[in-house]
Short mmCIF file of C-alpha atoms and ligand atoms in Angstrom, two decimals:
data_model
loop_
_atom_site.label_atom_id
_atom_site.label_comp_id
_atom_site.label_asym_id
_atom_site.label_seq_id
_atom_site.Cartn_x
_atom_site.Cartn_y
_atom_site.Cartn_z
CA MET Y 1 -13.74 -5.53 19.52
CA PRO Y 2 -10.90 -2.99 19.36
CA PHE Y 3 -9.29 -4.27 16.13
CA LEU Y 4 -10.73 -4.14 12.62
CA SER Y 5 -11.37 -7.72 11.47
CA PRO Y 6 -9.88 -8.91 8.18
CA GLY Y 7 -12.95 -11.12 7.67
CA ASP Y 8 -13.00 -14.76 6.64
CA ALA Y 9 -11.89 -14.85 2.99
CA ALA Y 10 -13.35 -18.29 2.18
CA ARG Y 11 -16.74 -17.40 3.62
CA SER Y 12 -16.79 -13.99 1.93
CA ALA Y 13 -15.83 -15.61 -1.38
CA SER Y 14 -18.80 -17.94 -1.26
CA LEU Y 15 -21.21 -15.13 -0.28
CA LEU Y 16 -19.85 -12.98 -3.08
CA ARG Y 17 -20.26 -15.72 -5.66
CA THR Y 18 -23.95 -15.87 -4.69
CA ALA Y 19 -24.26 -12.08 -4.85
CA PHE Y 20 -22.55 -12.10 -8.26
CA ALA Y 21 -24.98 -14.69 -9.67
CA GLN Y 22 -27.95 -12.69 -8.36
CA ARG Y 23 -26.67 -9.44 -9.82
CA PHE Y 24 -25.43 -10.64 -13.21
CA GLY Y 25 -27.58 -13.76 -13.73
CA LEU Y 26 -24.64 -16.12 -14.39
CA GLU Y 27 -22.08 -17.94 -12.24
CA ALA Y 28 -18.68 -16.27 -11.81
CA ASP Y 29 -15.56 -17.84 -13.36
CA VAL Y 30 -13.21 -16.97 -10.53
CA VAL Y 31 -12.68 -15.26 -7.15
CA ALA Y 32 -9.29 -13.65 -6.49
CA ARG Y 33 -7.96 -11.96 -3.39
CA ALA Y 34 -5.24 -9.32 -3.03
CA PRO Y 35 -4.09 -7.71 0.22
CA GLY Y 36 -3.56 -4.19 1.47
CA ARG Y 37 -0.17 -3.45 2.97
CA VAL Y 38 1.56 -1.64 5.76
CA ASN Y 39 5.07 -0.40 5.21
CA LEU Y 40 7.31 -1.07 8.23
CA ILE Y 41 10.08 1.26 7.08
CA GLY Y 42 11.32 2.90 3.85
CA GLU Y 43 8.94 5.72 2.94
CA HIS Y 44 9.08 7.76 -0.28
CA THR Y 45 12.10 5.72 -1.25
CA ASP Y 46 10.54 3.54 -3.97
CA TYR Y 47 10.43 6.27 -6.65
CA ASN Y 48 13.99 7.24 -5.67
CA GLY Y 49 15.47 3.87 -6.64
CA GLY Y 50 15.57 2.92 -2.95
CA LEU Y 51 14.50 0.19 -0.53
CA VAL Y 52 11.17 -0.50 1.19
CA LEU Y 53 10.08 -3.10 3.76
CA PRO Y 54 6.29 -3.57 3.70
CA LEU Y 55 4.19 -6.55 4.73
CA ALA Y 56 0.89 -7.69 3.20
CA LEU Y 57 -2.12 -7.32 5.50
CA PRO Y 58 -4.71 -10.02 6.18
CA HIS Y 59 -7.22 -7.31 5.14
CA ALA Y 60 -7.82 -7.73 1.43
CA THR Y 61 -9.99 -7.05 -1.59
CA LEU Y 62 -11.90 -9.86 -3.28
CA ALA Y 63 -12.72 -9.69 -6.98
CA VAL Y 64 -15.39 -12.01 -8.41
CA LEU Y 65 -15.29 -12.05 -12.20
CA ARG Y 66 -16.71 -13.64 -15.32
CA LEU Y 67 -15.34 -13.09 -18.80
CA ARG Y 68 -17.96 -12.17 -21.42
CA GLU Y 69 -18.23 -13.03 -25.10
CA ASP Y 70 -18.66 -9.34 -26.07
CA ASP Y 71 -16.82 -6.12 -25.20
CA VAL Y 72 -19.15 -4.97 -22.42
CA VAL Y 73 -17.60 -4.25 -19.00
CA ARG Y 74 -19.78 -4.10 -15.89
CA CYS Y 75 -18.22 -3.23 -12.53
CA ALA Y 76 -20.02 -3.36 -9.18
CA SER Y 77 -18.83 -3.01 -5.60
CA THR Y 78 -20.49 -3.97 -2.34
CA ASP Y 79 -19.49 -0.48 -1.12
CA VAL Y 80 -21.11 1.49 -3.91
CA ASP Y 81 -24.80 1.60 -4.85
CA GLU Y 82 -24.49 2.36 -8.55
CA PRO Y 83 -22.69 -0.17 -10.75
CA TRP Y 84 -20.78 1.15 -13.76
CA SER Y 85 -21.01 -0.24 -17.23
CA GLY Y 86 -19.10 0.58 -20.38
CA ARG Y 87 -17.05 -1.05 -23.11
CA LEU Y 88 -13.44 -2.14 -23.48
CA ASP Y 89 -12.76 1.08 -25.42
CA ASP Y 90 -13.77 3.11 -22.34
CA LEU Y 91 -11.02 1.61 -20.15
CA ALA Y 92 -8.11 3.65 -21.52
CA PRO Y 93 -6.61 6.71 -19.77
CA GLY Y 94 -8.95 9.69 -19.87
CA GLY Y 95 -12.19 7.63 -19.92
CA GLU Y 96 -15.25 8.82 -17.98
CA ARG Y 97 -15.97 6.63 -14.95
CA PRO Y 98 -16.34 6.84 -11.18
CA GLY Y 99 -13.04 7.08 -9.28
CA TRP Y 100 -12.92 3.54 -7.92
CA VAL Y 101 -13.65 2.02 -11.33
CA GLY Y 102 -10.45 3.59 -12.69
CA TYR Y 103 -8.32 1.10 -10.73
CA ALA Y 104 -10.21 -1.91 -12.06
CA ALA Y 105 -10.52 -0.51 -15.58
CA GLY Y 106 -6.90 0.56 -15.53
CA VAL Y 107 -5.52 -2.88 -14.82
CA ALA Y 108 -7.73 -4.45 -17.51
CA TRP Y 109 -6.47 -1.79 -19.95
CA ALA Y 110 -2.83 -2.36 -18.94
CA LEU Y 111 -3.24 -6.11 -19.43
CA GLY Y 112 -4.82 -5.56 -22.84
CA THR Y 113 -7.82 -7.69 -21.88
CA PRO Y 114 -9.46 -8.76 -25.18
CA ARG Y 115 -12.90 -9.66 -23.78
CA GLY Y 116 -15.44 -7.78 -21.71
CA PHE Y 117 -16.17 -8.91 -18.16
CA ASP Y 118 -18.58 -8.65 -15.25
CA LEU Y 119 -16.95 -7.82 -11.92
CA LEU Y 120 -18.06 -7.58 -8.30
CA VAL Y 121 -15.59 -6.42 -5.63
CA ASP Y 122 -15.64 -6.34 -1.86
CA SER Y 123 -12.90 -5.16 0.49
CA THR Y 124 -11.85 -5.17 4.13
CA VAL Y 125 -8.95 -2.77 3.45
CA PRO Y 126 -10.00 0.64 4.77
CA SER Y 127 -9.83 3.18 1.94
CA GLY Y 128 -7.95 6.47 2.27
CA ALA Y 129 -6.05 5.00 5.24
CA GLY Y 130 -2.63 4.74 3.61
CA LEU Y 131 -2.97 0.95 3.54
CA SER Y 132 -3.09 0.55 -0.25
CA SER Y 133 -6.73 -0.25 -0.82
CA SER Y 134 -6.13 0.89 -4.41
CA ALA Y 135 -3.31 -1.60 -5.03
CA ALA Y 136 -5.42 -4.34 -3.42
CA LEU Y 137 -8.21 -3.56 -5.88
CA GLU Y 138 -5.90 -3.40 -8.90
CA CYS Y 139 -4.14 -6.64 -7.99
CA ALA Y 140 -7.34 -8.52 -7.14
CA VAL Y 141 -8.87 -7.57 -10.49
CA GLY Y 142 -5.67 -8.33 -12.41
CA THR Y 143 -5.34 -11.73 -10.72
CA ALA Y 144 -8.99 -12.53 -11.46
CA LEU Y 145 -8.59 -11.53 -15.13
CA LEU Y 146 -5.51 -13.71 -15.46
CA ALA Y 147 -7.07 -16.70 -13.67
CA ALA Y 148 -10.25 -16.47 -15.74
CA THR Y 149 -8.15 -17.16 -18.85
CA GLY Y 150 -6.74 -20.30 -17.18
CA ALA Y 151 -3.18 -18.94 -17.01
CA PRO Y 152 -1.09 -19.97 -13.97
CA LEU Y 153 -0.30 -17.44 -11.24
CA ASP Y 154 3.44 -18.19 -11.25
CA ASP Y 155 6.27 -15.84 -10.37
CA PRO Y 156 6.60 -14.21 -13.83
CA ALA Y 157 2.81 -13.75 -13.94
CA ARG Y 158 2.89 -12.11 -10.49
CA ARG Y 159 5.60 -9.70 -11.61
CA SER Y 160 3.80 -8.77 -14.79
CA LEU Y 161 0.53 -8.26 -12.88
CA ALA Y 162 2.39 -5.94 -10.48
CA ARG Y 163 3.64 -3.96 -13.50
CA ALA Y 164 0.13 -3.77 -14.97
CA ALA Y 165 -1.26 -2.57 -11.63
CA ILE Y 166 1.43 0.13 -11.42
CA ARG Y 167 0.51 1.32 -14.93
CA ALA Y 168 -3.17 1.39 -13.92
CA GLU Y 169 -2.34 3.66 -11.01
CA THR Y 170 0.13 5.97 -12.71
CA GLU Y 171 -1.25 6.12 -16.27
CA VAL Y 172 -5.00 5.60 -15.84
CA VAL Y 173 -5.78 6.96 -12.36
CA GLY Y 174 -2.97 9.52 -12.58
CA ALA Y 175 -1.42 9.00 -9.13
CA PRO Y 176 2.37 9.32 -9.54
CA THR Y 177 3.17 6.51 -7.08
CA GLY Y 178 6.29 4.40 -6.91
CA GLY Y 179 5.38 0.71 -7.13
CA MET Y 180 5.82 -0.54 -3.57
CA ASP Y 181 2.13 -1.24 -2.97
CA GLN Y 182 1.48 -3.33 -6.08
CA THR Y 183 4.77 -5.22 -5.68
CA VAL Y 184 4.00 -6.35 -2.14
CA ALA Y 185 0.36 -7.12 -3.00
CA MET Y 186 1.58 -9.57 -5.66
CA LEU Y 187 4.82 -10.96 -4.16
CA ALA Y 188 4.45 -11.10 -0.35
CA GLU Y 189 4.81 -14.37 1.56
CA ALA Y 190 2.94 -15.13 4.78
CA GLY Y 191 5.02 -14.58 7.91
CA SER Y 192 7.51 -12.27 6.19
CA ALA Y 193 7.95 -8.67 5.24
CA LEU Y 194 9.14 -8.02 1.68
CA LEU Y 195 12.38 -6.14 1.09
CA VAL Y 196 12.04 -4.53 -2.33
CA ASP Y 197 14.94 -2.84 -4.08
CA PHE Y 198 13.83 -0.36 -6.74
CA GLU Y 199 17.23 0.51 -8.17
CA ALA Y 200 16.92 -1.60 -11.32
CA ASP Y 201 14.04 -1.24 -13.81
CA GLU Y 202 12.68 -4.58 -12.61
CA PRO Y 203 12.49 -4.35 -8.79
CA SER Y 204 14.03 -7.25 -6.87
CA ALA Y 205 12.12 -8.63 -3.88
CA THR Y 206 13.35 -10.74 -0.96
CA SER Y 207 11.22 -12.14 1.88
CA VAL Y 208 12.43 -11.14 5.35
CA PRO Y 209 11.01 -13.36 8.12
CA LEU Y 210 9.36 -11.50 10.99
CA PRO Y 211 9.25 -12.55 14.65
CA ALA Y 212 6.39 -15.03 14.88
CA ASP Y 213 5.14 -14.74 18.44
CA GLY Y 214 5.02 -12.21 21.18
CA TRP Y 215 4.84 -9.09 19.02
CA VAL Y 216 2.09 -7.15 17.29
CA TRP Y 217 2.40 -4.68 14.43
CA LEU Y 218 -0.33 -2.33 15.58
CA VAL Y 219 -1.73 -0.20 12.76
CA THR Y 220 -3.79 2.87 13.62
CA ASP Y 221 -5.87 4.52 10.91
CA THR Y 222 -6.13 8.15 12.00
CA ARG Y 223 -9.17 8.58 9.73
CA VAL Y 224 -7.54 11.68 8.34
CA SER Y 225 -8.02 10.95 4.70
CA HIS Y 226 -5.14 11.23 2.34
CA ALA Y 227 -5.30 11.26 -1.44
CA LEU Y 228 -2.26 10.49 -3.54
CA VAL Y 229 -3.62 12.52 -6.43
CA ASP Y 230 -3.47 15.65 -4.25
CA GLY Y 231 -0.43 17.84 -4.68
CA GLY Y 232 1.71 16.92 -1.67
CA TYR Y 233 2.95 13.57 -2.93
CA ALA Y 234 3.80 14.91 -6.40
CA ALA Y 235 5.53 17.94 -4.86
CA ARG Y 236 7.77 15.66 -2.74
CA ARG Y 237 8.58 13.62 -5.80
CA ALA Y 238 9.49 16.76 -7.75
CA ASP Y 239 11.80 17.92 -4.93
CA CYS Y 240 13.55 14.54 -4.97
CA GLU Y 241 14.02 14.75 -8.73
CA ALA Y 242 15.40 18.28 -8.36
CA ALA Y 243 17.88 17.00 -5.74
CA ALA Y 244 19.02 14.12 -7.94
CA ALA Y 245 19.47 16.50 -10.88
CA ALA Y 246 21.46 18.98 -8.75
CA LEU Y 247 23.66 16.13 -7.49
CA ASP Y 248 24.01 14.70 -11.00
CA VAL Y 249 22.96 11.19 -9.95
CA PRO Y 250 20.40 8.97 -11.73
CA SER Y 251 18.36 8.73 -8.50
CA LEU Y 252 18.82 9.59 -4.82
CA ARG Y 253 19.83 5.96 -4.28
CA ARG Y 254 23.23 7.00 -5.64
CA ALA Y 255 23.49 10.22 -3.57
CA GLU Y 256 26.06 10.57 -0.78
CA ILE Y 257 24.90 12.24 2.42
CA ASP Y 258 27.81 14.74 2.43
CA ALA Y 259 26.81 15.93 -1.04
CA VAL Y 260 23.17 16.17 0.07
CA GLU Y 261 24.16 18.32 3.06
CA ALA Y 262 25.86 20.74 0.68
CA LEU Y 263 22.76 21.28 -1.50
CA PRO Y 264 22.04 25.03 -1.64
CA ASP Y 265 18.21 24.87 -1.54
CA GLU Y 266 17.18 24.30 2.07
CA ARG Y 267 13.89 22.51 1.32
CA VAL Y 268 15.34 20.27 -1.37
CA ARG Y 269 18.23 19.46 0.98
CA ARG Y 270 15.86 18.29 3.73
CA ARG Y 271 13.78 16.22 1.31
CA ALA Y 272 16.90 14.49 -0.02
CA ARG Y 273 18.27 13.99 3.48
CA HIS Y 274 15.12 12.10 4.42
CA VAL Y 275 15.40 9.81 1.40
CA VAL Y 276 19.11 9.06 1.76
CA THR Y 277 18.91 8.41 5.52
CA GLU Y 278 15.68 6.42 5.12
CA ILE Y 279 17.28 4.05 2.61
CA ALA Y 280 20.10 3.46 5.11
CA ARG Y 281 17.52 2.84 7.85
CA VAL Y 282 15.89 0.10 5.76
CA GLU Y 283 19.25 -1.65 5.43
CA ASP Y 284 19.82 -1.32 9.17
CA ALA Y 285 16.28 -2.52 9.93
CA VAL Y 286 16.76 -5.69 7.88
CA ALA Y 287 20.04 -6.33 9.72
CA ALA Y 288 18.28 -5.76 13.07
CA LEU Y 289 15.61 -8.34 12.18
CA ALA Y 290 18.26 -10.84 11.13
CA ALA Y 291 20.02 -10.31 14.47
CA GLY Y 292 16.74 -10.59 16.41
CA ASP Y 293 17.34 -7.08 17.77
CA LEU Y 294 13.85 -5.62 17.90
CA ASP Y 295 14.89 -2.72 20.11
CA ALA Y 296 17.17 -1.59 17.31
CA PHE Y 297 14.34 -2.04 14.82
CA GLY Y 298 12.06 0.09 17.02
CA ALA Y 299 14.66 2.85 17.30
CA LEU Y 300 14.89 2.94 13.48
CA MET Y 301 11.10 3.31 13.26
CA ASP Y 302 11.29 6.29 15.63
CA ALA Y 303 14.08 7.89 13.62
CA SER Y 304 12.10 7.30 10.42
CA HIS Y 305 9.09 9.09 11.89
CA ALA Y 306 11.18 12.08 12.99
CA SER Y 307 12.69 12.30 9.51
CA MET Y 308 9.25 12.24 7.84
CA ARG Y 309 7.89 14.80 10.29
CA ASP Y 310 10.80 17.25 10.22
CA ASP Y 311 12.63 16.80 6.91
CA PHE Y 312 10.04 15.39 4.53
CA GLU Y 313 7.09 17.19 6.23
CA ILE Y 314 4.43 14.59 5.46
CA SER Y 315 3.12 13.91 8.98
CA CYS Y 316 0.18 15.65 10.66
CA ALA Y 317 -1.04 16.26 14.23
CA GLU Y 318 -3.07 13.04 14.37
CA LEU Y 319 -0.17 10.89 13.13
CA ASP Y 320 2.22 12.53 15.58
CA ALA Y 321 -0.28 11.95 18.40
CA ALA Y 322 -0.73 8.26 17.50
CA VAL Y 323 3.04 7.71 17.34
CA ASP Y 324 3.66 9.62 20.55
CA ALA Y 325 0.91 7.83 22.50
CA ALA Y 326 2.10 4.43 21.26
CA ARG Y 327 5.70 5.16 22.29
CA GLY Y 328 4.61 6.46 25.67
CA THR Y 329 2.59 3.37 26.56
CA GLY Y 330 4.67 0.35 25.56
CA ALA Y 331 5.48 0.36 21.84
CA ILE Y 332 9.19 -0.12 21.22
CA GLY Y 333 8.99 1.83 17.96
CA ALA Y 334 6.35 3.75 16.00
CA ARG Y 335 6.09 5.76 12.82
CA MET Y 336 3.64 7.04 10.28
CA THR Y 337 3.35 4.74 7.27
CA GLY Y 338 2.44 5.19 3.61
CA GLY Y 339 2.31 8.37 1.57
CA GLY Y 340 1.55 10.66 4.52
CA PHE Y 341 -0.65 13.76 5.04
CA GLY Y 342 -2.99 11.51 7.07
CA GLY Y 343 -3.53 7.79 6.83
CA SER Y 344 -2.04 5.37 9.34
CA SER Y 345 0.72 4.80 11.84
CA VAL Y 346 2.39 1.48 12.66
CA ALA Y 347 3.84 0.54 16.05
CA LEU Y 348 5.84 -2.48 17.18
CA VAL Y 349 4.24 -3.58 20.44
CA PRO Y 350 4.72 -6.53 22.82
CA ALA Y 351 1.60 -8.65 22.24
CA GLU Y 352 0.33 -8.38 25.78
CA ARG Y 353 0.35 -4.60 25.54
CA ALA Y 354 -1.38 -4.24 22.17
CA GLU Y 355 -4.86 -3.55 23.54
CA GLY Y 356 -3.52 -1.15 26.13
CA VAL Y 357 -1.55 0.80 23.54
CA ALA Y 358 -4.61 0.97 21.27
CA ALA Y 359 -6.69 2.25 24.19
CA ALA Y 360 -4.04 4.83 25.04
CA ILE Y 361 -4.09 6.12 21.45
CA ASP Y 362 -7.89 6.37 21.63
CA ALA Y 363 -7.65 8.34 24.87
CA ARG Y 364 -5.05 10.68 23.38
CA PHE Y 365 -7.22 11.31 20.32
CA ALA Y 366 -10.22 12.10 22.54
CA ALA Y 367 -8.12 14.44 24.69
CA ASP Y 368 -6.77 16.24 21.62
CA GLY Y 369 -10.27 16.58 20.12
CA PHE Y 370 -9.65 14.24 17.18
CA ALA Y 371 -12.26 11.81 15.79
CA PRO Y 372 -11.78 8.22 17.05
CA PRO Y 373 -9.13 6.25 15.14
CA GLN Y 374 -9.42 2.63 14.04
CA HIS Y 375 -6.86 -0.05 14.85
CA LEU Y 376 -5.90 -3.29 13.19
CA ARG Y 377 -3.35 -6.03 13.73
CA ALA Y 378 -1.02 -6.37 10.77
CA VAL Y 379 -0.34 -10.11 10.59
CA ALA Y 380 2.05 -10.67 7.68
CA SER Y 381 -0.02 -12.41 4.99
CA ALA Y 382 0.43 -13.83 1.52
CA GLY Y 383 0.20 -11.84 -1.71
CA ALA Y 384 -2.60 -12.22 -4.25
CA GLN Y 385 -4.19 -15.63 -4.69
CA VAL Y 386 -7.04 -17.36 -6.45
CA LEU Y 387 -9.60 -18.66 -3.96
C1 GLA H 401 2.29 5.56 -1.45
C2 GLA H 401 2.76 5.13 -2.83
C3 GLA H 401 4.00 4.26 -2.73
C4 GLA H 401 5.07 4.92 -1.87
C5 GLA H 401 4.46 5.42 -0.56
C6 GLA H 401 5.45 6.19 0.26
O1 GLA H 401 1.85 4.45 -0.74
O2 GLA H 401 1.75 4.42 -3.49
O3 GLA H 401 4.48 3.99 -4.02
O4 GLA H 401 5.72 5.94 -2.57
O5 GLA H 401 3.33 6.23 -0.77
O6 GLA H 401 6.48 5.38 0.71
#
């Protein structure tokens, strides 16, 4: 089986309810699901007031939860042997807990959850792969906490859960990310990518239908782990802020390319050039989809990859190899996706060639002496839901 399975959510939910009852001795109140994501184009644009075009994966995190009468919080994961337990007071920024618990604790803290809870999570989103396993966890837990109180998961609730998940990531975990991942995990619709515009304080999101048949979004996890709390992401963000300050604009969304090209600092100039051209590529990519011109979309993916490799300098040998092998064997466009420095690539491939392209990437990795990558099919799925 060459592609990583997303699993069967309904079946997993029922198995997890049983596991929850065995572990905690009581039935769960609720099971919620939130997806990982792959960004098709628009990288490092969200924190620059720009545009992104991700889709929600069928691979998702499930959160099984029961509210308690006291202030105790117990968190367990099917991936981790040791559960964590603490109290509501321990959820705030700076608390002592294992890394993964920070995402769950953080969203509960951001929501101001008044009661303790027991939580069991399980995920088919590979972690460290640039596919937003952290946002999937935050949004699954947030959705479960909301649903356990009986509140409806309507559009305003989805938007406020996305905001709480962003605060969990930036204020509790301390990863200075931009909001794309949590927004798509909450607001995506099946069959569509989500165009998100981050210029205003409240991002605006529009579904963009994707071609239904005949094409595969092939995602390749290079298995080179990336961590957003490492310095590279924050350094790129700082360069973008320096560029916006030098250009005297509120964000690079408002920067003109001619002004960018005149920036005196060579590195800052290249970083800003990536962002400004990438925002334009997202606009062009949405127009290409509307016109049914997938060749044009593919060419924009290629240009996006070159910009990230050369100007933004966030690619790596494995990502370049995956993109190059995909392009050489039938993909009509390919690029790295996510924060960079490892993680995954995404290629647009005619369906009948998907397995061949995946095999060609495997062969290239073996020839280059890299560890085997892992592939998955990114079928555009719905945002968070209660199961
Ligand atoms: C990570 C962050 C996002 C975004 C991307 C790069 O996934 O979480 O907010 O900045 O990197 O596009």
